[in-house]
Structure formats: structure tokens, C-alpha cells
């Protein structure tokens, strides 16, 4: 049981890290002909800084995190169905699978409601 929990935690961390890596942008060092000590528009475009509002960046990060949590809930539902199908009539395994499915559905409803609230708040801020 402990191995399964550790595996699910590792899997969720990997999904979260993969989602956050999509927001990382590479910056390449350049040597200008004349040294410029201020941040001019040429510098910000040369190093690849985004021109989007910080609120949009935070909104995208929140949406990505909630999407990844939705994927985790879907994986839990699939796991619960697998446990149920391989129970072979064992009442203990069927009740365990039922608990997994119920908890996954509750988690998915919480994730969907938080996504709706977040989308509403972000649309009002922007």
C-alpha cells in the first residue's frame, strides 16, 4: 500500500513538473556593441521576456495545475475500476475499489468547482 501511495505521489510530481516546464523560456546571452545599463524594450525582447500580464501567467499556471489534478483523478478512477474488475468476487477488494471510486469522484468534483471559481475570478480581474 505504501508503494502505491509513493508511486502516485511521484507520478503527480512528474506531471506537475512537466506542466510547469512549459512556462520556462530560455534566455541566450548576447554581447551588445554598446553597453546598456537600463532595461529598454530592445533588451526585453532580445532576452525573451514575455510581454503578457503577470495575472495571465498566474492564471495559466493555476489552470495547468488544476488540469494535472484532473488527470490524477482520472487515473484514480481507472485504478479503482481495475481493482473492481480484478476483484474476482472478493468483497474486501470490491469495497476497496468502491471507496477509491467514490473518493476520486469527490476529488474530481472539488477540482471542477475550484476550476470554475478560478476562471470566474480571473475573468473578473482581467
mmCIF file of C-alpha atoms in Angstrom:
data_model
loop_
_atom_site.group_PDB
_atom_site.id
_atom_site.type_symbol
_atom_site.label_atom_id
_atom_site.label_comp_id
_atom_site.label_asym_id
_atom_site.label_seq_id
_atom_site.Cartn_x
_atom_site.Cartn_y
_atom_site.Cartn_z
ATOM 1 C CA UNK A 1 0.000 0.000 0.000
ATOM 2 C CA UNK A 2 2.847 2.370 0.832
ATOM 3 C CA UNK A 3 4.450 1.701 -2.541
ATOM 4 C CA UNK A 4 1.211 2.621 -4.329
ATOM 5 C CA UNK A 5 0.947 5.907 -2.441
ATOM 6 C CA UNK A 6 4.575 6.738 -3.152
ATOM 7 C CA UNK A 7 4.070 5.873 -6.818
ATOM 8 C CA UNK A 8 1.009 8.144 -7.073
ATOM 9 C CA UNK A 9 2.867 10.994 -5.370
ATOM 10 C CA UNK A 10 5.840 10.575 -7.712
ATOM 11 C CA UNK A 11 3.543 10.437 -10.730
ATOM 12 C CA UNK A 12 1.722 13.616 -9.704
ATOM 13 C CA UNK A 13 5.032 15.422 -9.106
ATOM 14 C CA UNK A 14 6.231 14.403 -12.561
ATOM 15 C CA UNK A 15 3.017 15.639 -14.188
ATOM 16 C CA UNK A 16 3.220 18.922 -12.279
ATOM 17 C CA UNK A 17 6.864 19.436 -13.211
ATOM 18 C CA UNK A 18 6.095 18.695 -16.841
ATOM 19 C CA UNK A 19 3.271 21.236 -16.847
ATOM 20 C CA UNK A 20 5.377 23.923 -15.244
ATOM 21 C CA UNK A 21 8.239 23.361 -17.682
ATOM 22 C CA UNK A 22 6.013 24.627 -20.485
ATOM 23 C CA UNK A 23 6.214 28.107 -18.939
ATOM 24 C CA UNK A 24 10.012 28.208 -18.789
ATOM 25 C CA UNK A 25 11.633 30.221 -21.556
ATOM 26 C CA UNK A 26 15.291 30.080 -22.436
ATOM 27 C CA UNK A 27 17.351 33.277 -22.456
ATOM 28 C CA UNK A 28 20.515 33.411 -24.520
ATOM 29 C CA UNK A 29 23.332 35.764 -23.571
ATOM 30 C CA UNK A 30 24.200 38.407 -26.151
ATOM 31 C CA UNK A 31 27.024 40.896 -26.287
ATOM 32 C CA UNK A 32 25.732 44.313 -27.341
ATOM 33 C CA UNK A 33 28.017 46.647 -29.256
ATOM 34 C CA UNK A 34 27.419 49.441 -26.716
ATOM 35 C CA UNK A 35 26.835 48.608 -23.079
ATOM 36 C CA UNK A 36 23.302 49.421 -21.977
ATOM 37 C CA UNK A 37 22.650 49.559 -18.257
ATOM 38 C CA UNK A 38 18.876 50.017 -18.393
ATOM 39 C CA UNK A 39 16.042 47.754 -19.416
ATOM 40 C CA UNK A 40 14.965 49.127 -22.755
ATOM 41 C CA UNK A 41 12.351 47.442 -24.944
ATOM 42 C CA UNK A 42 15.122 46.046 -27.137
ATOM 43 C CA UNK A 43 16.648 44.235 -24.169
ATOM 44 C CA UNK A 44 13.352 42.739 -23.015
ATOM 45 C CA UNK A 45 12.595 41.394 -26.474
ATOM 46 C CA UNK A 46 16.170 40.181 -27.004
ATOM 47 C CA UNK A 47 16.222 38.026 -23.865
ATOM 48 C CA UNK A 48 12.738 36.664 -24.458
ATOM 49 C CA UNK A 49 10.828 38.223 -21.577
ATOM 50 C CA UNK A 50 7.096 37.757 -22.011
ATOM 51 C CA UNK A 51 5.061 40.881 -22.570
ATOM 52 C CA UNK A 52 1.934 39.316 -21.061
ATOM 53 C CA UNK A 53 0.444 40.495 -17.812
ATOM 54 C CA UNK A 54 1.542 38.670 -14.641
ATOM 55 C CA UNK A 55 -2.098 37.879 -13.908
ATOM 56 C CA UNK A 56 -2.330 35.901 -17.138
ATOM 57 C CA UNK A 57 0.823 33.955 -16.276
ATOM 58 C CA UNK A 58 -0.553 33.082 -12.827
ATOM 59 C CA UNK A 59 -3.909 32.137 -14.369
ATOM 60 C CA UNK A 60 -2.208 29.795 -16.827
ATOM 61 C CA UNK A 61 -0.208 28.175 -14.021
ATOM 62 C CA UNK A 62 -3.370 27.648 -11.953
ATOM 63 C CA UNK A 63 -5.232 26.201 -14.934
ATOM 64 C CA UNK A 64 -2.347 23.859 -15.678
ATOM 65 C CA UNK A 65 -2.160 22.682 -12.061
ATOM 66 C CA UNK A 66 -5.915 22.041 -11.950
ATOM 67 C CA UNK A 67 -5.725 20.206 -15.268
ATOM 68 C CA UNK A 68 -2.994 17.971 -13.899
ATOM 69 C CA UNK A 69 -5.071 17.282 -10.802
ATOM 70 C CA UNK A 70 -7.920 16.295 -13.108
ATOM 71 C CA UNK A 71 -5.590 13.825 -14.816
ATOM 72 C CA UNK A 72 -4.657 12.371 -11.418
ATOM 73 C CA UNK A 73 -8.370 11.982 -10.573
ATOM 74 C CA UNK A 74 -8.938 10.222 -13.887
ATOM 75 C CA UNK A 75 -6.033 7.851 -13.195
ATOM 76 C CA UNK A 76 -7.516 7.098 -9.765
ATOM 77 C CA UNK A 77 -10.862 6.304 -11.384
ATOM 78 C CA UNK A 78 -9.178 3.957 -13.824
ATOM 79 C CA UNK A 79 -7.269 2.314 -10.964
ATOM 80 C CA UNK A 80 -10.477 1.877 -8.953
ATOM 81 C CA UNK A 81 -12.174 0.290 -11.959
ATOM 82 C CA UNK A 82 -9.201 -2.016 -12.459
ATOM 83 C CA UNK A 83 -9.295 -3.110 -8.822
ATOM 84 C CA UNK A 84 -13.034 -3.748 -9.121
ATOM 85 C CA UNK A 85 -12.676 -5.765 -12.328
ATOM 86 C CA UNK A 86 -9.837 -7.879 -10.937
ATOM 87 C CA UNK A 87 -11.505 -8.448 -7.555
ATOM 88 C CA UNK A 88 -12.836 -11.835 -8.612
ATOM 89 C CA UNK A 89 -15.838 -11.616 -6.294
ATOM 90 C CA UNK A 90 -13.781 -10.772 -3.184
ATOM 91 C CA UNK A 91 -15.972 -8.437 -1.128
ATOM 92 C CA UNK A 92 -12.988 -6.734 0.523
ATOM 93 C CA UNK A 93 -11.438 -5.757 -2.806
ATOM 94 C CA UNK A 94 -14.798 -4.631 -4.166
ATOM 95 C CA UNK A 95 -15.359 -2.381 -1.150
ATOM 96 C CA UNK A 96 -11.807 -1.008 -1.509
ATOM 97 C CA UNK A 97 -12.441 -0.274 -5.198
ATOM 98 C CA UNK A 98 -15.751 1.360 -4.331
ATOM 99 C CA UNK A 99 -14.002 3.632 -1.818
ATOM 100 C CA UNK A 100 -11.358 4.556 -4.402
ATOM 101 C CA UNK A 101 -14.018 5.401 -6.983
ATOM 102 C CA UNK A 102 -16.114 7.451 -4.550
ATOM 103 C CA UNK A 103 -13.067 9.409 -3.366
ATOM 104 C CA UNK A 104 -11.944 10.006 -6.954
ATOM 105 C CA UNK A 105 -15.373 11.353 -7.888
ATOM 106 C CA UNK A 106 -15.392 13.634 -4.836
ATOM 107 C CA UNK A 107 -11.908 14.856 -5.725
ATOM 108 C CA UNK A 108 -12.913 15.458 -9.335
ATOM 109 C CA UNK A 109 -15.942 17.482 -8.244
ATOM 110 C CA UNK A 110 -13.741 19.592 -5.977
ATOM 111 C CA UNK A 111 -11.257 20.122 -8.813
ATOM 112 C CA UNK A 112 -14.004 21.125 -11.259
ATOM 113 C CA UNK A 113 -15.610 23.527 -8.799
ATOM 114 C CA UNK A 114 -12.255 25.141 -7.994
ATOM 115 C CA UNK A 115 -11.573 25.459 -11.733
ATOM 116 C CA UNK A 116 -14.940 27.203 -12.191
ATOM 117 C CA UNK A 117 -14.302 29.571 -9.286
ATOM 118 C CA UNK A 118 -10.781 30.328 -10.507
ATOM 119 C CA UNK A 119 -11.979 31.011 -14.053
ATOM 120 C CA UNK A 120 -14.677 33.338 -12.755
ATOM 121 C CA UNK A 121 -12.287 35.293 -10.517
ATOM 122 C CA UNK A 122 -9.643 35.577 -13.226
ATOM 123 C CA UNK A 123 -12.189 36.747 -15.805
ATOM 124 C CA UNK A 124 -13.302 39.465 -13.387
ATOM 125 C CA UNK A 125 -9.721 40.543 -12.682
ATOM 126 C CA UNK A 126 -8.827 40.748 -16.344
#
